[in-house]
């Protein structure tokens, strides 16, 4: 009768006693050490409530830890990790079932036992495949984004060693037992043939079995004890992090500046200014480097990387956490351990947050550090000038507010003044669309399209100010609030049903961050969404099928942050364009490099600008002549990049509105 | 060290400059006032001195539109006293009038150092610093880009023509005309300015404006078009071609 | 008060500044018959500097403490001289020297003051001043009051040759005053950073201003300068940011240049800069603002973006050189 014999071949009674006591001791040590590390998060970090919507949070844990969907976005490392992780889930479950079976409720008898053995054995194979992939990757392939140091090598050695060891133990037992149902443990039985074949005497096999058995559980105990300091800590921290992560990633809505009990702002000058969740992010990171690979600034040749940001924060916590928790002064982090240039280089595009399999929030951390740098006045000159101009003139160009609506002057039909008449759509134009001469041509075009569609729309004329999205992400929270106040005041005096804007940055902040009183709960649309509606309802007729081969660049704040991918594509299809996707499209689109206030800063040394990288990606697509954009800053950045890369004549940048205009005439 | 910084406002050139119907001055309703850039440097230099060597900084500003923002920003940088001089400033005030406004406060406060911007592009009758120095009979050094205090004196770096600079020593009390602070004016986050608005008070001083010493303008006009440049037409290629021809004709290419 | 014109000579390290000749040229133009042009020269062993001054008389004050410019001493001496001579007009340079003195004298003697003056011309019995203001965007014109008036002059209104004379003027030595109580002393000069190129002796200058926006764009400009065989120089905002050393500064507190061609890229044309380039044979201006004041000074101009134009011009220039 096939059944599982507890502690088969192990000397009784001291064998099980030894095993249980040592393993349990090791487990306790592990849990205590994990708790000690975890306690630093809330002892050092700021409090923050993240218990809302527990079911949605649990669902994130399922997606991240069990389905491992983000990991699987990249085939090789995805499969590699999936096999390793699931093998261990199965082994863990197997051990748990064996313990229950041995002490509480016997069920591993007969067919259930045979299935149990088969599954476990097959997963050993699965594991070995994963282990092989991992070894190849870490020792031969050596991709640049990984941290190739001994810490990770040891983790791999441990987990592989334990599985091999377990397999060996099983093979020795099977070589002795030689049961009829041996084929239900195919891998173990296959290995057992080796021992049977070499004719090792049974007594020797027993000794080997016991020896490797003890080695096995000692190794497991060693793993338990060392786990809290090893890279395998992520077994605990990733599910935790997945549970407590922001439910919208990347977050289109940044948290307000926190205040202490004296109503003073709390800045992230040191670890103490970070929340416990941000510190948990540090301990969650497995240094996989996917964030770094997705980062446009890193690709441009900078040394700044989202991975380094998190790793340095984590290192600071490990180095200073205990001292800070016991009351010592916390050393300054921003600008010291984490360089200012790293903090200012971020475009807040959210690609890192989008790729991270552990749901770590990188951009939120950058903004928190920037808020502190700004509060200290540690801002480079060009950015200072832009912020001063935004504060004084409401735009970063340093041009008069009175010139904001100059672009409307050449229009034969005047654009309605939403401050004076009620309109259905209030068009929030944005700085670049109004002031930059390259873009204002397209703005006029858009206005003409709206007029042609018989849309009832108006603009705020001189009452409009920069919406503040990038001001906020540059860390100038006070200026952001000031701009919101001014815009809210202007909007408050108008009568309108919906807001539309061509600028994804304005779109993001108006939709996600402006207080409800400011926009009165009215829907905010991007012009792509509106134009699509106008086309599908035949208010705007597209008479021509253009037939051009185009590619479309998803703006960070429209696509990744707000999930608007389909509308622009449907528009292009309606215009009869053949859309060829760039390799990095949709949520993986490469940022043009202008966001987060970067367009107001000095570029710094760069091997290849993100915008240049992107236009080359577009130009490499066969037969594609047009790069379509849906953001004024993209238009400016990519047109410049075409000049600097010498792609003039090969690729042309057009705004969605320009395409629609061509198709509508 | 006690430092006083009298500042002034100039028309913001970002806005269109509209000449009044009278033809001899700017239309006062169209002017958007802005803190004089050199005065911003003077405030910064004063704060730098306070941070390094201790003392107090008081900023005196005439009551033009935007004076509160400018004073609170100075307060957020670290100025101790913020003073607003109220008088009838319609259309502006000449430099002599401003100097006379500042004078009684300076005589009253007896500072060690008066720092003020060395020039303002809307001034037509000299710079405030040298006028004040004359009224006070204090030494004056203008075009200063570095200040270090000593014992009852200061060392200053003064600009001379041709990129030359020199180190001068002046006995205190003195007036310095600041061209540039040692480091560019720092950034003050709006949140700090708002905080200062709650905690700092702006003192108000009333005064009468005496514009004597300035010179009356009979006409204010845009610059002559007669000597305007010949503008080159065409796109980048065409203009570049024309320039090459011009440069060859001049013998430099 | 007579109709005499008193001019304060500016000399730095044994050289008479060009502005002095400009002022003398102005004085020559204004002086009516019977009026004297008097130049006040202050220095130490500097009498020889009076040789080519186009003045009727030079009053010379000699004292070791006056070897270098001293604002306090100059102001006192000038004030004394004005009180004694009672001239109609007192001319000083609108410079780092003259502007230190003019206001002090105006306040002390309660004389009206006109600064930043470009030219003064006679109109009937009146003397009319013309001054650029607001960064050159406006021009102010007015009648000088009928009393001793102090005026600081900007360069560029006259050709310096008109202020030079072949005949040395009569020099009258003045008694130096008691100078122990001076509260200002010049300790030492600091040479501008040692630089390879002296921009004042270059025939073709490629100048950059605020319009260049970022430091990286300097590469494009340097490339253009190399292609044209010229030298890069800059206005104050660029030098203040340390994008170029102060030895490349052209302007009121920088160098005055007289190249054959001055190519001004992204420069608005504020007076502090323009006064230092008026001696150029030809100025070509590139600025996207069609009403930038530089276009009033330049012979040729374009509103194209300098970043678009520079690389194309560089290429064409290189092609020409190859031929």
mmCIF file with all atom_site columns, C-alpha atoms in Angstrom, chain B residues 11 13-15 17 19 26 37 41 96 118-119 121-127 130-143 145 155 157-171 173 179-180 184 213-225 227-232 234-241 243-244 246-248 250 252-253, chain C residues 12-13 69 72 76 95-97 99-100 102-104 106-108 111-116 123 128-130 133-145 182-192 203-204 210 227-228 236 246 252-255 260-261 272 281-282 284 290-292 295-304 308-309 312-313 316-317 320-321 323:
data_model
loop_
_atom_site.group_PDB
_atom_site.id
_atom_site.type_symbol
_atom_site.label_atom_id
_atom_site.label_alt_id
_atom_site.label_comp_id
_atom_site.label_asym_id
_atom_site.label_entity_id
_atom_site.label_seq_id
_atom_site.pdbx_PDB_ins_code
_atom_site.Cartn_x
_atom_site.Cartn_y
_atom_site.Cartn_z
_atom_site.occupancy
_atom_site.B_iso_or_equiv
_atom_site.pdbx_formal_charge
_atom_site.auth_seq_id
_atom_site.auth_comp_id
_atom_site.auth_asym_id
_atom_site.auth_atom_id
_atom_site.pdbx_PDB_model_num
ATOM 1   C CA . UNK B 1 11  ? 9.137  98.449  -15.299 1.00 0.00 ? 11  UNK B CA 1
ATOM 2   C CA . UNK B 1 13  ? 10.340 94.689  -19.916 1.00 0.00 ? 13  UNK B CA 1
ATOM 3   C CA . UNK B 1 14  ? 8.493  91.436  -20.578 1.00 0.00 ? 14  UNK B CA 1
ATOM 4   C CA . UNK B 1 15  ? 5.370  93.535  -20.889 1.00 0.00 ? 15  UNK B CA 1
ATOM 5   C CA . UNK B 1 17  ? 6.000  99.396  -22.810 1.00 0.00 ? 17  UNK B CA 1
ATOM 6   C CA . UNK B 1 19  ? 3.940  105.491 -23.741 1.00 0.00 ? 19  UNK B CA 1
ATOM 7   C CA . UNK B 1 26  ? 5.213  105.655 -19.622 1.00 0.00 ? 26  UNK B CA 1
ATOM 8   C CA . UNK B 1 37  ? 17.735 92.924  -10.602 1.00 0.00 ? 37  UNK B CA 1
ATOM 9   C CA . UNK B 1 41  ? 21.676 90.848  -5.784  1.00 0.00 ? 41  UNK B CA 1
ATOM 10  C CA . UNK B 1 96  ? 16.943 111.636 -6.271  1.00 0.00 ? 96  UNK B CA 1
ATOM 11  C CA . UNK B 1 118 ? 24.446 99.727  -8.574  1.00 0.00 ? 118 UNK B CA 1
ATOM 12  C CA . UNK B 1 119 ? 22.063 100.642 -11.370 1.00 0.00 ? 119 UNK B CA 1
ATOM 13  C CA . UNK B 1 121 ? 17.658 100.520 -16.245 1.00 0.00 ? 121 UNK B CA 1
ATOM 14  C CA . UNK B 1 122 ? 14.807 102.940 -15.771 1.00 0.00 ? 122 UNK B CA 1
ATOM 15  C CA . UNK B 1 123 ? 16.907 105.511 -13.906 1.00 0.00 ? 123 UNK B CA 1
ATOM 16  C CA . UNK B 1 124 ? 17.710 108.690 -15.742 1.00 0.00 ? 124 UNK B CA 1
ATOM 17  C CA . UNK B 1 125 ? 19.321 110.638 -12.970 1.00 0.00 ? 125 UNK B CA 1
ATOM 18  C CA . UNK B 1 126 ? 22.081 108.499 -11.558 1.00 0.00 ? 126 UNK B CA 1
ATOM 19  C CA . UNK B 1 127 ? 22.174 105.596 -9.146  1.00 0.00 ? 127 UNK B CA 1
ATOM 20  C CA . UNK B 1 130 ? 26.186 107.298 -4.962  1.00 0.00 ? 130 UNK B CA 1
ATOM 21  C CA . UNK B 1 131 ? 23.421 109.831 -4.278  1.00 0.00 ? 131 UNK B CA 1
ATOM 22  C CA . UNK B 1 132 ? 22.846 108.423 -0.810  1.00 0.00 ? 132 UNK B CA 1
ATOM 23  C CA . UNK B 1 133 ? 26.576 108.433 -0.146  1.00 0.00 ? 133 UNK B CA 1
ATOM 24  C CA . UNK B 1 134 ? 26.719 112.084 -1.111  1.00 0.00 ? 134 UNK B CA 1
ATOM 25  C CA . UNK B 1 135 ? 23.811 112.980 1.140   1.00 0.00 ? 135 UNK B CA 1
ATOM 26  C CA . UNK B 1 136 ? 25.311 111.061 4.039   1.00 0.00 ? 136 UNK B CA 1
ATOM 27  C CA . UNK B 1 137 ? 28.898 112.001 3.254   1.00 0.00 ? 137 UNK B CA 1
ATOM 28  C CA . UNK B 1 138 ? 29.865 108.337 3.449   1.00 0.00 ? 138 UNK B CA 1
ATOM 29  C CA . UNK B 1 139 ? 32.393 106.590 1.191   1.00 0.00 ? 139 UNK B CA 1
ATOM 30  C CA . UNK B 1 140 ? 30.861 104.933 -1.866  1.00 0.00 ? 140 UNK B CA 1
ATOM 31  C CA . UNK B 1 141 ? 32.157 102.104 -4.033  1.00 0.00 ? 141 UNK B CA 1
ATOM 32  C CA . UNK B 1 142 ? 30.086 100.968 -6.993  1.00 0.00 ? 142 UNK B CA 1
ATOM 33  C CA . UNK B 1 143 ? 30.149 97.913  -9.297  1.00 0.00 ? 143 UNK B CA 1
ATOM 34  C CA . UNK B 1 145 ? 30.861 91.904  -6.776  1.00 0.00 ? 145 UNK B CA 1
ATOM 35  C CA . UNK B 1 155 ? 37.037 94.873  1.595   1.00 0.00 ? 155 UNK B CA 1
ATOM 36  C CA . UNK B 1 157 ? 35.916 93.660  -5.169  1.00 0.00 ? 157 UNK B CA 1
ATOM 37  C CA . UNK B 1 158 ? 35.167 96.407  -7.670  1.00 0.00 ? 158 UNK B CA 1
ATOM 38  C CA . UNK B 1 159 ? 34.794 95.983  -11.406 1.00 0.00 ? 159 UNK B CA 1
ATOM 39  C CA . UNK B 1 160 ? 36.920 98.142  -13.679 1.00 0.00 ? 160 UNK B CA 1
ATOM 40  C CA . UNK B 1 161 ? 36.701 98.404  -17.443 1.00 0.00 ? 161 UNK B CA 1
ATOM 41  C CA . UNK B 1 162 ? 38.294 95.709  -19.550 1.00 0.00 ? 162 UNK B CA 1
ATOM 42  C CA . UNK B 1 163 ? 37.482 92.788  -17.282 1.00 0.00 ? 163 UNK B CA 1
ATOM 43  C CA . UNK B 1 164 ? 39.820 94.167  -14.637 1.00 0.00 ? 164 UNK B CA 1
ATOM 44  C CA . UNK B 1 165 ? 38.830 93.969  -10.983 1.00 0.00 ? 165 UNK B CA 1
ATOM 45  C CA . UNK B 1 166 ? 40.433 95.445  -7.917  1.00 0.00 ? 166 UNK B CA 1
ATOM 46  C CA . UNK B 1 167 ? 40.235 94.938  -4.181  1.00 0.00 ? 167 UNK B CA 1
ATOM 47  C CA . UNK B 1 168 ? 39.418 98.100  -2.318  1.00 0.00 ? 168 UNK B CA 1
ATOM 48  C CA . UNK B 1 169 ? 39.175 98.853  1.342   1.00 0.00 ? 169 UNK B CA 1
ATOM 49  C CA . UNK B 1 170 ? 36.492 101.222 2.600   1.00 0.00 ? 170 UNK B CA 1
ATOM 50  C CA . UNK B 1 171 ? 35.932 102.447 6.114   1.00 0.00 ? 171 UNK B CA 1
ATOM 51  C CA . UNK B 1 173 ? 29.932 103.205 7.587   1.00 0.00 ? 173 UNK B CA 1
ATOM 52  C CA . UNK B 1 179 ? 26.626 94.688  -9.361  1.00 0.00 ? 179 UNK B CA 1
ATOM 53  C CA . UNK B 1 180 ? 26.426 91.012  -8.457  1.00 0.00 ? 180 UNK B CA 1
ATOM 54  C CA . UNK B 1 184 ? 23.452 84.163  -7.646  1.00 0.00 ? 184 UNK B CA 1
ATOM 55  C CA . UNK B 1 213 ? 17.319 116.835 -8.769  1.00 0.00 ? 213 UNK B CA 1
ATOM 56  C CA . UNK B 1 214 ? 15.943 114.742 -11.565 1.00 0.00 ? 214 UNK B CA 1
ATOM 57  C CA . UNK B 1 215 ? 15.632 116.140 -15.044 1.00 0.00 ? 215 UNK B CA 1
ATOM 58  C CA . UNK B 1 216 ? 12.375 116.529 -16.880 1.00 0.00 ? 216 UNK B CA 1
ATOM 59  C CA . UNK B 1 217 ? 11.862 114.479 -20.018 1.00 0.00 ? 217 UNK B CA 1
ATOM 60  C CA . UNK B 1 218 ? 10.077 116.219 -22.812 1.00 0.00 ? 218 UNK B CA 1
ATOM 61  C CA . UNK B 1 219 ? 9.685  113.115 -24.943 1.00 0.00 ? 219 UNK B CA 1
ATOM 62  C CA . UNK B 1 220 ? 9.822  109.385 -24.487 1.00 0.00 ? 220 UNK B CA 1
ATOM 63  C CA . UNK B 1 221 ? 9.835  107.399 -27.706 1.00 0.00 ? 221 UNK B CA 1
ATOM 64  C CA . UNK B 1 222 ? 10.812 104.071 -29.179 1.00 0.00 ? 222 UNK B CA 1
ATOM 65  C CA . UNK B 1 223 ? 14.317 103.984 -30.644 1.00 0.00 ? 223 UNK B CA 1
ATOM 66  C CA . UNK B 1 224 ? 14.906 105.331 -34.133 1.00 0.00 ? 224 UNK B CA 1
ATOM 67  C CA . UNK B 1 225 ? 14.086 103.103 -37.055 1.00 0.00 ? 225 UNK B CA 1
ATOM 68  C CA . UNK B 1 227 ? 19.495 103.086 -38.452 1.00 0.00 ? 227 UNK B CA 1
ATOM 69  C CA . UNK B 1 228 ? 17.729 99.722  -38.344 1.00 0.00 ? 228 UNK B CA 1
ATOM 70  C CA . UNK B 1 229 ? 19.491 96.666  -39.632 1.00 0.00 ? 229 UNK B CA 1
ATOM 71  C CA . UNK B 1 230 ? 18.798 95.248  -43.070 1.00 0.00 ? 230 UNK B CA 1
ATOM 72  C CA . UNK B 1 231 ? 16.909 92.082  -42.262 1.00 0.00 ? 231 UNK B CA 1
ATOM 73  C CA . UNK B 1 232 ? 17.929 89.028  -44.253 1.00 0.00 ? 232 UNK B CA 1
ATOM 74  C CA . UNK B 1 234 ? 14.564 83.389  -46.420 1.00 0.00 ? 234 UNK B CA 1
ATOM 75  C CA . UNK B 1 235 ? 15.042 80.112  -44.677 1.00 0.00 ? 235 UNK B CA 1
ATOM 76  C CA . UNK B 1 236 ? 18.149 78.916  -42.870 1.00 0.00 ? 236 UNK B CA 1
ATOM 77  C CA . UNK B 1 237 ? 19.925 77.905  -46.078 1.00 0.00 ? 237 UNK B CA 1
ATOM 78  C CA . UNK B 1 238 ? 19.240 81.197  -47.844 1.00 0.00 ? 238 UNK B CA 1
ATOM 79  C CA . UNK B 1 239 ? 20.261 83.348  -44.901 1.00 0.00 ? 239 UNK B CA 1
ATOM 80  C CA . UNK B 1 240 ? 23.416 81.342  -44.347 1.00 0.00 ? 240 UNK B CA 1
ATOM 81  C CA . UNK B 1 241 ? 24.355 81.833  -48.002 1.00 0.00 ? 241 UNK B CA 1
ATOM 82  C CA . UNK B 1 243 ? 25.895 85.715  -44.565 1.00 0.00 ? 243 UNK B CA 1
ATOM 83  C CA . UNK B 1 244 ? 28.757 83.892  -46.226 1.00 0.00 ? 244 UNK B CA 1
ATOM 84  C CA . UNK B 1 246 ? 28.644 89.357  -46.504 1.00 0.00 ? 246 UNK B CA 1
ATOM 85  C CA . UNK B 1 247 ? 31.527 87.905  -44.529 1.00 0.00 ? 247 UNK B CA 1
ATOM 86  C CA . UNK B 1 248 ? 33.570 87.362  -47.662 1.00 0.00 ? 248 UNK B CA 1
ATOM 87  C CA . UNK B 1 250 ? 34.174 92.110  -45.369 1.00 0.00 ? 250 UNK B CA 1
ATOM 88  C CA . UNK B 1 252 ? 37.025 87.920  -42.828 1.00 0.00 ? 252 UNK B CA 1
ATOM 89  C CA . UNK B 1 253 ? 36.149 84.732  -44.643 1.00 0.00 ? 253 UNK B CA 1
ATOM 90  C CA . UNK C 2 12  ? 43.171 103.421 -15.472 1.00 0.00 ? 12  UNK C CA 1
ATOM 91  C CA . UNK C 2 13  ? 46.693 102.165 -14.996 1.00 0.00 ? 13  UNK C CA 1
ATOM 92  C CA . UNK C 2 69  ? 41.191 105.669 -9.144  1.00 0.00 ? 69  UNK C CA 1
ATOM 93  C CA . UNK C 2 72  ? 36.247 109.648 -2.665  1.00 0.00 ? 72  UNK C CA 1
ATOM 94  C CA . UNK C 2 76  ? 35.993 115.797 -3.574  1.00 0.00 ? 76  UNK C CA 1
ATOM 95  C CA . UNK C 2 95  ? 31.237 103.861 -16.333 1.00 0.00 ? 95  UNK C CA 1
ATOM 96  C CA . UNK C 2 96  ? 32.486 102.007 -13.300 1.00 0.00 ? 96  UNK C CA 1
ATOM 97  C CA . UNK C 2 97  ? 34.532 105.138 -12.619 1.00 0.00 ? 97  UNK C CA 1
ATOM 98  C CA . UNK C 2 99  ? 29.131 106.572 -12.071 1.00 0.00 ? 99  UNK C CA 1
ATOM 99  C CA . UNK C 2 100 ? 30.829 106.229 -8.683  1.00 0.00 ? 100 UNK C CA 1
ATOM 100 C CA . UNK C 2 102 ? 28.597 111.658 -10.360 1.00 0.00 ? 102 UNK C CA 1
ATOM 101 C CA . UNK C 2 103 ? 25.855 110.919 -7.865  1.00 0.00 ? 103 UNK C CA 1
ATOM 102 C CA . UNK C 2 104 ? 27.973 111.878 -4.879  1.00 0.00 ? 104 UNK C CA 1
ATOM 103 C CA . UNK C 2 106 ? 25.169 115.814 -7.543  1.00 0.00 ? 106 UNK C CA 1
ATOM 104 C CA . UNK C 2 107 ? 23.894 115.162 -4.018  1.00 0.00 ? 107 UNK C CA 1
ATOM 105 C CA . UNK C 2 108 ? 26.620 117.115 -2.273  1.00 0.00 ? 108 UNK C CA 1
ATOM 106 C CA . UNK C 2 111 ? 23.128 119.862 -8.852  1.00 0.00 ? 111 UNK C CA 1
ATOM 107 C CA . UNK C 2 112 ? 20.762 118.171 -11.305 1.00 0.00 ? 112 UNK C CA 1
ATOM 108 C CA . UNK C 2 113 ? 22.053 114.932 -12.808 1.00 0.00 ? 113 UNK C CA 1
ATOM 109 C CA . UNK C 2 114 ? 21.338 113.210 -16.115 1.00 0.00 ? 114 UNK C CA 1
ATOM 110 C CA . UNK C 2 115 ? 22.749 109.707 -16.490 1.00 0.00 ? 115 UNK C CA 1
ATOM 111 C CA . UNK C 2 116 ? 23.114 107.260 -19.394 1.00 0.00 ? 116 UNK C CA 1
ATOM 112 C CA . UNK C 2 123 ? 18.611 123.482 -30.081 1.00 0.00 ? 123 UNK C CA 1
ATOM 113 C CA . UNK C 2 128 ? 18.904 118.786 -25.393 1.00 0.00 ? 128 UNK C CA 1
ATOM 114 C CA . UNK C 2 129 ? 20.014 115.412 -24.062 1.00 0.00 ? 129 UNK C CA 1
ATOM 115 C CA . UNK C 2 130 ? 19.123 112.028 -25.563 1.00 0.00 ? 130 UNK C CA 1
ATOM 116 C CA . UNK C 2 133 ? 16.450 103.806 -21.200 1.00 0.00 ? 133 UNK C CA 1
ATOM 117 C CA . UNK C 2 134 ? 14.895 100.486 -20.263 1.00 0.00 ? 134 UNK C CA 1
ATOM 118 C CA . UNK C 2 135 ? 17.497 98.308  -21.864 1.00 0.00 ? 135 UNK C CA 1
ATOM 119 C CA . UNK C 2 136 ? 17.491 100.334 -25.033 1.00 0.00 ? 136 UNK C CA 1
ATOM 120 C CA . UNK C 2 137 ? 13.785 99.812  -25.642 1.00 0.00 ? 137 UNK C CA 1
ATOM 121 C CA . UNK C 2 138 ? 13.027 103.476 -25.192 1.00 0.00 ? 138 UNK C CA 1
ATOM 122 C CA . UNK C 2 139 ? 14.732 106.774 -25.820 1.00 0.00 ? 139 UNK C CA 1
ATOM 123 C CA . UNK C 2 140 ? 14.268 109.748 -23.513 1.00 0.00 ? 140 UNK C CA 1
ATOM 124 C CA . UNK C 2 141 ? 14.837 113.296 -24.588 1.00 0.00 ? 141 UNK C CA 1
ATOM 125 C CA . UNK C 2 142 ? 14.800 116.436 -22.523 1.00 0.00 ? 142 UNK C CA 1
ATOM 126 C CA . UNK C 2 143 ? 16.140 119.937 -22.088 1.00 0.00 ? 143 UNK C CA 1
ATOM 127 C CA . UNK C 2 144 ? 19.008 120.416 -19.664 1.00 0.00 ? 144 UNK C CA 1
ATOM 128 C CA . UNK C 2 145 ? 18.140 122.885 -16.915 1.00 0.00 ? 145 UNK C CA 1
ATOM 129 C CA . UNK C 2 182 ? 40.604 109.140 2.650   1.00 0.00 ? 182 UNK C CA 1
ATOM 130 C CA . UNK C 2 183 ? 38.221 106.411 3.609   1.00 0.00 ? 183 UNK C CA 1
ATOM 131 C CA . UNK C 2 184 ? 38.681 104.377 0.457   1.00 0.00 ? 184 UNK C CA 1
ATOM 132 C CA . UNK C 2 185 ? 41.953 102.814 -0.645  1.00 0.00 ? 185 UNK C CA 1
ATOM 133 C CA . UNK C 2 186 ? 42.707 100.568 -3.571  1.00 0.00 ? 186 UNK C CA 1
ATOM 134 C CA . UNK C 2 187 ? 44.611 97.561  -2.330  1.00 0.00 ? 187 UNK C CA 1
ATOM 135 C CA . UNK C 2 188 ? 45.456 95.675  -5.480  1.00 0.00 ? 188 UNK C CA 1
ATOM 136 C CA . UNK C 2 189 ? 44.306 94.831  -8.949  1.00 0.00 ? 189 UNK C CA 1
ATOM 137 C CA . UNK C 2 190 ? 43.336 91.334  -9.933  1.00 0.00 ? 190 UNK C CA 1
ATOM 138 C CA . UNK C 2 191 ? 44.276 90.412  -13.446 1.00 0.00 ? 191 UNK C CA 1
ATOM 139 C CA . UNK C 2 192 ? 41.547 88.786  -15.454 1.00 0.00 ? 192 UNK C CA 1
ATOM 140 C CA . UNK C 2 203 ? 38.982 90.651  -36.366 1.00 0.00 ? 203 UNK C CA 1
ATOM 141 C CA . UNK C 2 204 ? 35.960 88.374  -36.156 1.00 0.00 ? 204 UNK C CA 1
ATOM 142 C CA . UNK C 2 210 ? 21.064 84.943  -23.074 1.00 0.00 ? 210 UNK C CA 1
ATOM 143 C CA . UNK C 2 227 ? 34.544 77.357  -39.046 1.00 0.00 ? 227 UNK C CA 1
ATOM 144 C CA . UNK C 2 228 ? 34.630 81.130  -39.521 1.00 0.00 ? 228 UNK C CA 1
ATOM 145 C CA . UNK C 2 236 ? 27.317 89.403  -18.876 1.00 0.00 ? 236 UNK C CA 1
ATOM 146 C CA . UNK C 2 246 ? 35.473 86.824  -17.648 1.00 0.00 ? 246 UNK C CA 1
ATOM 147 C CA . UNK C 2 252 ? 30.432 97.928  -19.605 1.00 0.00 ? 252 UNK C CA 1
ATOM 148 C CA . UNK C 2 253 ? 32.382 95.974  -17.007 1.00 0.00 ? 253 UNK C CA 1
ATOM 149 C CA . UNK C 2 254 ? 34.166 93.883  -19.580 1.00 0.00 ? 254 UNK C CA 1
ATOM 150 C CA . UNK C 2 255 ? 36.124 94.632  -22.688 1.00 0.00 ? 255 UNK C CA 1
ATOM 151 C CA . UNK C 2 260 ? 35.861 93.973  -38.368 1.00 0.00 ? 260 UNK C CA 1
ATOM 152 C CA . UNK C 2 261 ? 32.813 91.817  -37.860 1.00 0.00 ? 261 UNK C CA 1
ATOM 153 C CA . UNK C 2 272 ? 25.712 97.962  -21.140 1.00 0.00 ? 272 UNK C CA 1
ATOM 154 C CA . UNK C 2 281 ? 33.061 97.915  -38.330 1.00 0.00 ? 281 UNK C CA 1
ATOM 155 C CA . UNK C 2 282 ? 30.064 95.713  -38.915 1.00 0.00 ? 282 UNK C CA 1
ATOM 156 C CA . UNK C 2 284 ? 25.422 91.251  -37.638 1.00 0.00 ? 284 UNK C CA 1
ATOM 157 C CA . UNK C 2 290 ? 12.204 91.192  -34.133 1.00 0.00 ? 290 UNK C CA 1
ATOM 158 C CA . UNK C 2 291 ? 12.179 94.253  -31.899 1.00 0.00 ? 291 UNK C CA 1
ATOM 159 C CA . UNK C 2 292 ? 15.383 93.496  -30.019 1.00 0.00 ? 292 UNK C CA 1
ATOM 160 C CA . UNK C 2 295 ? 18.845 95.549  -34.529 1.00 0.00 ? 295 UNK C CA 1
ATOM 161 C CA . UNK C 2 296 ? 19.163 99.293  -34.152 1.00 0.00 ? 296 UNK C CA 1
ATOM 162 C CA . UNK C 2 297 ? 22.882 98.914  -33.963 1.00 0.00 ? 297 UNK C CA 1
ATOM 163 C CA . UNK C 2 298 ? 23.436 96.095  -36.426 1.00 0.00 ? 298 UNK C CA 1
ATOM 164 C CA . UNK C 2 299 ? 23.948 96.450  -40.150 1.00 0.00 ? 299 UNK C CA 1
ATOM 165 C CA . UNK C 2 300 ? 22.386 93.085  -40.956 1.00 0.00 ? 300 UNK C CA 1
ATOM 166 C CA . UNK C 2 301 ? 20.018 90.990  -38.964 1.00 0.00 ? 301 UNK C CA 1
ATOM 167 C CA . UNK C 2 302 ? 17.859 87.892  -38.971 1.00 0.00 ? 302 UNK C CA 1
ATOM 168 C CA . UNK C 2 303 ? 15.160 86.534  -36.695 1.00 0.00 ? 303 UNK C CA 1
ATOM 169 C CA . UNK C 2 304 ? 16.109 82.935  -37.345 1.00 0.00 ? 304 UNK C CA 1
ATOM 170 C CA . UNK C 2 308 ? 19.211 76.475  -36.478 1.00 0.00 ? 308 UNK C CA 1
ATOM 171 C CA . UNK C 2 309 ? 21.447 78.945  -38.272 1.00 0.00 ? 309 UNK C CA 1
ATOM 172 C CA . UNK C 2 312 ? 24.309 75.513  -41.381 1.00 0.00 ? 312 UNK C CA 1
ATOM 173 C CA . UNK C 2 313 ? 26.467 78.631  -41.522 1.00 0.00 ? 313 UNK C CA 1
ATOM 174 C CA . UNK C 2 316 ? 28.916 76.662  -45.601 1.00 0.00 ? 316 UNK C CA 1
ATOM 175 C CA . UNK C 2 317 ? 31.875 78.519  -44.169 1.00 0.00 ? 317 UNK C CA 1
ATOM 176 C CA . UNK C 2 320 ? 34.182 78.105  -48.686 1.00 0.00 ? 320 UNK C CA 1
ATOM 177 C CA . UNK C 2 321 ? 37.480 77.628  -46.899 1.00 0.00 ? 321 UNK C CA 1
ATOM 178 C CA . UNK C 2 323 ? 37.785 75.949  -52.074 1.00 0.00 ? 323 UNK C CA 1
#
